[in-house]
mmCIF file of C-alpha atoms (C1' of nucleotides) in Angstrom:
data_model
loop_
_atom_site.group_PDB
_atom_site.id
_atom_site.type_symbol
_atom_site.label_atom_id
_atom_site.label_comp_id
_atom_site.label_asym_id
_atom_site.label_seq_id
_atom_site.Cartn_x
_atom_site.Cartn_y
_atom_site.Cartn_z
ATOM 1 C CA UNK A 1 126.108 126.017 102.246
ATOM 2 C CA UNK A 2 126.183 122.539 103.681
ATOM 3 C CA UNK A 3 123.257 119.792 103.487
ATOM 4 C CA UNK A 4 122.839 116.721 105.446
ATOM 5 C CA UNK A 5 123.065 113.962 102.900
ATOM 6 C CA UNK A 6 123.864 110.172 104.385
ATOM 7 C CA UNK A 7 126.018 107.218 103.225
ATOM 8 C CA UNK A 8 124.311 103.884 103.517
ATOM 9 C CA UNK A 9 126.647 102.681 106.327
ATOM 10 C CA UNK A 10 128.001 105.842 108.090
ATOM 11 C CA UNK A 11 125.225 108.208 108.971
ATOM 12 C CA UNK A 12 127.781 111.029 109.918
ATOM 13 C CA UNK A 13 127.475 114.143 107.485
ATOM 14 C CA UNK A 14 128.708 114.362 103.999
ATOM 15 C CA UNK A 15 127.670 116.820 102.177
ATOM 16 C CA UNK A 16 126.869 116.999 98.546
ATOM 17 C CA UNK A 17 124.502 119.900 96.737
ATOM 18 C CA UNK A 18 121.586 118.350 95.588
ATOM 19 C CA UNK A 19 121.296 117.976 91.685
ATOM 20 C CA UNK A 20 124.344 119.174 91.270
ATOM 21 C CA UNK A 21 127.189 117.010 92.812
ATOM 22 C CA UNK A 22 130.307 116.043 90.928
ATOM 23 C CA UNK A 23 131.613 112.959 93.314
ATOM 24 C CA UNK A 24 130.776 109.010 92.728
ATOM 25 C CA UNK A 25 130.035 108.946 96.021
ATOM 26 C CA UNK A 26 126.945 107.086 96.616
ATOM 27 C CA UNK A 27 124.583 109.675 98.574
ATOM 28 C CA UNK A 28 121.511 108.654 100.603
ATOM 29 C CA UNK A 29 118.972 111.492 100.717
ATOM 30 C CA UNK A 30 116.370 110.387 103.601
ATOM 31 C CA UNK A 31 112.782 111.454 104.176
ATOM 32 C CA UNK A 32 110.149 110.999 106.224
ATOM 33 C CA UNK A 33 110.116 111.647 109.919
ATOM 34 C CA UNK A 34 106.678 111.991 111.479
ATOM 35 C CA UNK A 35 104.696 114.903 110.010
ATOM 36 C CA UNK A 36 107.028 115.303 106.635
ATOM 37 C CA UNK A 37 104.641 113.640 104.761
ATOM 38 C CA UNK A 38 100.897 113.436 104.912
ATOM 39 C CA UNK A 39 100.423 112.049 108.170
ATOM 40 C CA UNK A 40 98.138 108.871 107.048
ATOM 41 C CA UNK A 41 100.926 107.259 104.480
ATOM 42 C CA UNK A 42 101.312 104.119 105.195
ATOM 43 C CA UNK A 43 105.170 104.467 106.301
ATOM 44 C CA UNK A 44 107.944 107.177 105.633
ATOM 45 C CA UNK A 45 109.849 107.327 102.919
ATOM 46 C CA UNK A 46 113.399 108.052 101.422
ATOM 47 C CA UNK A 47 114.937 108.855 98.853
ATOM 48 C CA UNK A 48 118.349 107.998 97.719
ATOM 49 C CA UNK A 49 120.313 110.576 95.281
ATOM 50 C CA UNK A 50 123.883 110.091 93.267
ATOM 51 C CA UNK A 51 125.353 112.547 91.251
ATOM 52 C CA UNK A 52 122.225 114.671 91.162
ATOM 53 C CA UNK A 53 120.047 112.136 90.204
ATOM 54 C CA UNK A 54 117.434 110.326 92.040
ATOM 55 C CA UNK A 55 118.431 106.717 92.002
ATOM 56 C CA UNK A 56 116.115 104.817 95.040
ATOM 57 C CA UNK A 57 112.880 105.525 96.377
ATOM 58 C CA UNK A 58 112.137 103.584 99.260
ATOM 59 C CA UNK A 59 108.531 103.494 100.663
ATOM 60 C CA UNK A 60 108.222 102.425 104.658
ATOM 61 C CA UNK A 61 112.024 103.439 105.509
ATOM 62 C CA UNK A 62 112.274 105.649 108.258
ATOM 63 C CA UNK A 63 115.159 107.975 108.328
ATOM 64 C CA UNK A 64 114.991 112.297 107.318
ATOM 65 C CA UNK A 65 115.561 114.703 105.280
ATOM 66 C CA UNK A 66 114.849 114.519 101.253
ATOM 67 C CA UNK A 67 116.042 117.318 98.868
ATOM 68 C CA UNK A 68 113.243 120.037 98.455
ATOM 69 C CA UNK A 69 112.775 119.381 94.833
ATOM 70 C CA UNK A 70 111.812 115.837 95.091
ATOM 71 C CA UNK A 71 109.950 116.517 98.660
ATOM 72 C CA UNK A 72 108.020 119.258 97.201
ATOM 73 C CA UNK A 73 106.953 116.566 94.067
ATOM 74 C CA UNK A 74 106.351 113.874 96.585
ATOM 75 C CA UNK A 75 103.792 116.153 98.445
ATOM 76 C CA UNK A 76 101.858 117.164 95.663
ATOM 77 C CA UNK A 77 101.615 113.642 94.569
ATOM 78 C CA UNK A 78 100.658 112.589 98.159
ATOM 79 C CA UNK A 79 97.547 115.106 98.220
ATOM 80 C CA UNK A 80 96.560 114.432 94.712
ATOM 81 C CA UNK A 81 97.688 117.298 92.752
ATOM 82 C CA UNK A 82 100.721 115.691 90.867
ATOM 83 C CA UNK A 83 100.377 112.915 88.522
ATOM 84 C CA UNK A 84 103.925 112.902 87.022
ATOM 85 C CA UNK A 85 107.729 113.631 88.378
ATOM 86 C CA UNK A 86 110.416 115.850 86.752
ATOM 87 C CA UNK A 87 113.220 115.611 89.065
ATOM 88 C CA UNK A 88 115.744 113.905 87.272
ATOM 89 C CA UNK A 89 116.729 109.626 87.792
ATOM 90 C CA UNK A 90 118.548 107.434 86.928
ATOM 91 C CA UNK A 91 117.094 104.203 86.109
ATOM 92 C CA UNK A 92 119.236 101.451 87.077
ATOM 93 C CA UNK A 93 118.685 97.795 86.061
ATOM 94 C CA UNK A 94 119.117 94.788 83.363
ATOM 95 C CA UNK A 95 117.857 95.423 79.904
ATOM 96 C CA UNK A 96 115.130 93.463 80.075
ATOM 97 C CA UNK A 97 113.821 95.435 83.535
ATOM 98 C CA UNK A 98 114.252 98.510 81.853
ATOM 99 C CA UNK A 99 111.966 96.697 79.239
ATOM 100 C CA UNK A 100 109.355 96.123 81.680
ATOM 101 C CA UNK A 101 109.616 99.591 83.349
ATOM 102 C CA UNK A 102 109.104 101.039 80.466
ATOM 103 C CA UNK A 103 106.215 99.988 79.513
ATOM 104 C CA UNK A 104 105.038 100.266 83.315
ATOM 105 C CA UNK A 105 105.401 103.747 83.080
ATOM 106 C CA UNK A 106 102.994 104.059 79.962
ATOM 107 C CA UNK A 107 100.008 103.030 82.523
ATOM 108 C CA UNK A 108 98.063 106.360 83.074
ATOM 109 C CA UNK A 109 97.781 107.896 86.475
ATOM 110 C CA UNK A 110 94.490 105.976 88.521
ATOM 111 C CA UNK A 111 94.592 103.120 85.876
ATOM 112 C CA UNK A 112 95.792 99.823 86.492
ATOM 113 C CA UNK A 113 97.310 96.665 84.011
ATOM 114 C CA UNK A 114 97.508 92.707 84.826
ATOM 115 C CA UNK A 115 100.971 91.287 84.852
ATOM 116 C CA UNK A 116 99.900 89.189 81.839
ATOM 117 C CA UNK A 117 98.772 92.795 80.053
ATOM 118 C CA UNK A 118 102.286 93.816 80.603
ATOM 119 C CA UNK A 119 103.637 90.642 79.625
ATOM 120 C CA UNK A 120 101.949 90.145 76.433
ATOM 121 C CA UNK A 121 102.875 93.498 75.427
ATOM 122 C CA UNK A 122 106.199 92.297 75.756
ATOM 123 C CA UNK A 123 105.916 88.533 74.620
ATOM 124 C CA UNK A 124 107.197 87.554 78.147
ATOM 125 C CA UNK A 125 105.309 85.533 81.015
ATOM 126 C CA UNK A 126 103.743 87.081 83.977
ATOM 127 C CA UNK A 127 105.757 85.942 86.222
ATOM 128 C CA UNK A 128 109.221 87.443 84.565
ATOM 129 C CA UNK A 129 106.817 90.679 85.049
ATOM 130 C CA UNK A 130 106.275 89.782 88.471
ATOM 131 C CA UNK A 131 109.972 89.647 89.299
ATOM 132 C CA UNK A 132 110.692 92.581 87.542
ATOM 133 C CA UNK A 133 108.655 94.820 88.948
ATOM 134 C CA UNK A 134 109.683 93.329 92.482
ATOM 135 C CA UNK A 135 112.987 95.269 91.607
ATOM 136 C CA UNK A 136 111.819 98.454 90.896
ATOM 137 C CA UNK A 137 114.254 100.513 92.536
ATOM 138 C CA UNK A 138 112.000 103.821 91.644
ATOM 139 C CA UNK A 139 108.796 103.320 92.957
ATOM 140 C CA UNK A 140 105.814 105.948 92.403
ATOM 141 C CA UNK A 141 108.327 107.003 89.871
ATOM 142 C CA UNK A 142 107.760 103.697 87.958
ATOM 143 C CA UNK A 143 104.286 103.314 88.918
ATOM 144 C CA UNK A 144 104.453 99.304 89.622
ATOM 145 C CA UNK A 145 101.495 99.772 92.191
ATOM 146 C CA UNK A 146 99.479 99.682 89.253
ATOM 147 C CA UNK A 147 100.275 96.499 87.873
ATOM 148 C CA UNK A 148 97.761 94.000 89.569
ATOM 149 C CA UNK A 149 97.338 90.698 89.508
ATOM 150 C CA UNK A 150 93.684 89.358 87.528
ATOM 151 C CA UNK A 151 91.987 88.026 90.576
ATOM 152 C CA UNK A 152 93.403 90.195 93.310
ATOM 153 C CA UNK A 153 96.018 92.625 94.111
ATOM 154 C CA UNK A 154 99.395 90.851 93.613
ATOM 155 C CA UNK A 155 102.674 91.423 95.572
ATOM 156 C CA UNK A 156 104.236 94.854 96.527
ATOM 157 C CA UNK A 157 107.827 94.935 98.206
ATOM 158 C CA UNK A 158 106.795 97.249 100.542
ATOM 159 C CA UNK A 159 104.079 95.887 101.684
ATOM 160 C CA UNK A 160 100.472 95.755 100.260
ATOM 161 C CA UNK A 161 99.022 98.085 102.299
ATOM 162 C CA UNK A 162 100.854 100.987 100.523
ATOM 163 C CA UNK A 163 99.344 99.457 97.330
ATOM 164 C CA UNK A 164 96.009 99.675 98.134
ATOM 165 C CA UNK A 165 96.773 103.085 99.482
ATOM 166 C CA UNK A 166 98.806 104.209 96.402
ATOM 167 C CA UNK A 167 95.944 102.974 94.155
ATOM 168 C CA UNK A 168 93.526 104.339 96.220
ATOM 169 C CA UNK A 169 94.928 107.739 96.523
ATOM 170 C CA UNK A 170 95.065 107.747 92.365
ATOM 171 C CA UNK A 171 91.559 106.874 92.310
ATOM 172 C CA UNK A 172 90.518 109.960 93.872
ATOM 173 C CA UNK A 173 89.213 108.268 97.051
ATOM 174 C CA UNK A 174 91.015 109.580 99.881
ATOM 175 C "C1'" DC B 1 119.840 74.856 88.917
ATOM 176 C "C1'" DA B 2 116.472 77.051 92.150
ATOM 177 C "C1'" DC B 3 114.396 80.753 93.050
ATOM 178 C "C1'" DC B 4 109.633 84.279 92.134
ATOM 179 C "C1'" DA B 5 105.137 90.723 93.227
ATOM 180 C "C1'" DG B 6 101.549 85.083 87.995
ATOM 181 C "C1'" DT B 7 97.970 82.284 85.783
ATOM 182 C "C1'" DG B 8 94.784 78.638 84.482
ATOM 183 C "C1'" DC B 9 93.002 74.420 85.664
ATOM 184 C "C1'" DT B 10 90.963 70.940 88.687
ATOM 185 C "C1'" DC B 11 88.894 69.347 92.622
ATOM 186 C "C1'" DG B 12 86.393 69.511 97.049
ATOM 187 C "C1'" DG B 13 83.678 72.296 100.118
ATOM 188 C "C1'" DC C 1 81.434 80.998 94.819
ATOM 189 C "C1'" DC C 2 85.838 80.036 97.256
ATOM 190 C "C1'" DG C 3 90.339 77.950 98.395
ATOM 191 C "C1'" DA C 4 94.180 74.552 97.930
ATOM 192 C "C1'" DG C 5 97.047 72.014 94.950
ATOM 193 C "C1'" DC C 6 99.647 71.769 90.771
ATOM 194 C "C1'" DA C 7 101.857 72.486 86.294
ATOM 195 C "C1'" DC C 8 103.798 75.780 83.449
ATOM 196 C "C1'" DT C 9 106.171 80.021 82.732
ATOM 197 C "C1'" DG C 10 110.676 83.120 81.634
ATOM 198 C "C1'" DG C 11 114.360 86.125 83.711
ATOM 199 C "C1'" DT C 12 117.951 86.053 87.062
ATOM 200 C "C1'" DG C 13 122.182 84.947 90.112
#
DNA sequence: CACCAGTGCTCGG
DNA sequence: CCGAGCACTGGTG
């Protein structure tokens, strides 16, 4: 059976089972594409997979096709019936971002922290939170959209609209 | 050393 | 109450 999986630079075919591959090869798994999703996300999405494990999630990119595991999680989560993931990752990033992901992921599903929450928990400053979270290469997986600043929103990579829509869909209204 | 997805403070509307 | 300016912060390349 062949899939359509992507490399970063060439878009021509490679193809690699989902889950399951045995190469190095850096695979890029895309998503998105009109009606995949829930047609009112802010932007599509994809989803980039190495050696069976999901390594980047990237919301507003706008390429297709996502291994059914992780598109079948994404959708639930999109209409408000998921509130964690089980398809397996591979968290990527300096010791002290894994710190701060960490702990990110410990923030229930609809709730939201301050970066100075999150920083005090770790006896670090807001703003090393801040530019932590700005490399989140898993987002929705590490649910940074719900790290706020105390006054307003904060910053989101992909935009702030897909914050207020991520933390709006958690809240139940939409 | 110069960035930053922050915060608290101080002014002036 | 709001916004702009400013100092301070701590991890990172």
């Amino acid at each position: 059976m062949r899939d359509r999986f992507f490399h970063r630079s060439d878009r021509s075919q490679i193809y690699t089972p989902f889950m399951e591959s045995s190469s190095n090869e850096p695979v890029i798994i895309l998503s998105g594409g009109g009606d995949f999703f829930m047609k009112d996300l802010p932007g599509n999405i994809s989803v980039r997979v190495e050696n069976g494990k999901v390594v980047e999630i990237k919301l507003g990119s706008d390429e297709s096709n996502c291994p059914p595991k992780v598109k079948k999680e994404l959708e639930e989560y999109f209409s408000g019936k998921r509130k964690e993931f089980s398809f397996p990752v591979e968290i990527r990033g300096t010791s002290f971002q894994k710190k701060v992901w960490e702990e990110v992921r410990k923030i229930p599903y609809g709730e939201t922290r301050t970066y100075r929450e999150i920083a005090e928990k770790l006896n670090t400053s807001p703003r090393a939170v801040g530019q932590a979270l700005a490399k989140n290469p898993l987002p929705l997986y590490i649910p940074c959209h719900r790290v706020v600043s105390k006054r307003g929103l904060g910053g989101f990579s992909a935009g702030l609209e897909w914050k207020r829509f991520l933390i709006d869909l958690e809240r139940g209204s939409r």
